[in-house]
Amino acid sequence: MINQKNQKPQLSEGESNSSKRRA
């Protein structure tokens, strides 16, 4: 339950953070 909910937002935040850090 916590993993599924955390995986959805983490993937979105992780991708946005990775793109911002790379840029």
Tab-separated table of C-alpha atoms in Angstrom:
chain	number	residue	atom	x	y	z
A	1	MET	CA	0.000	0.000	0.000
A	2	ILE	CA	2.648	2.539	1.033
A	3	ASN	CA	4.989	1.295	-1.678
A	4	GLN	CA	2.403	1.634	-4.439
A	5	LYS	CA	1.408	5.154	-3.361
A	6	ASN	CA	5.017	6.182	-2.851
A	7	GLN	CA	6.116	4.720	-6.168
A	8	LYS	CA	3.676	6.862	-8.170
A	9	PRO	CA	4.714	10.258	-6.723
A	10	GLN	CA	8.362	9.263	-6.343
A	11	LEU	CA	8.641	8.409	-10.035
A	12	SER	CA	7.096	11.743	-11.010
A	13	GLU	CA	9.207	13.745	-8.555
A	14	GLY	CA	12.339	11.721	-9.341
A	15	GLU	CA	12.012	12.351	-13.078
A	16	SER	CA	11.323	16.071	-12.569
A	17	ASN	CA	14.222	16.403	-10.131
A	18	SER	CA	16.607	14.478	-12.392
A	19	SER	CA	15.699	16.672	-15.362
A	20	LYS	CA	16.099	19.877	-13.341
A	21	ARG	CA	19.445	18.731	-11.872
A	22	ARG	CA	20.775	17.685	-15.311
A	23	ALA	CA	19.641	20.958	-16.904
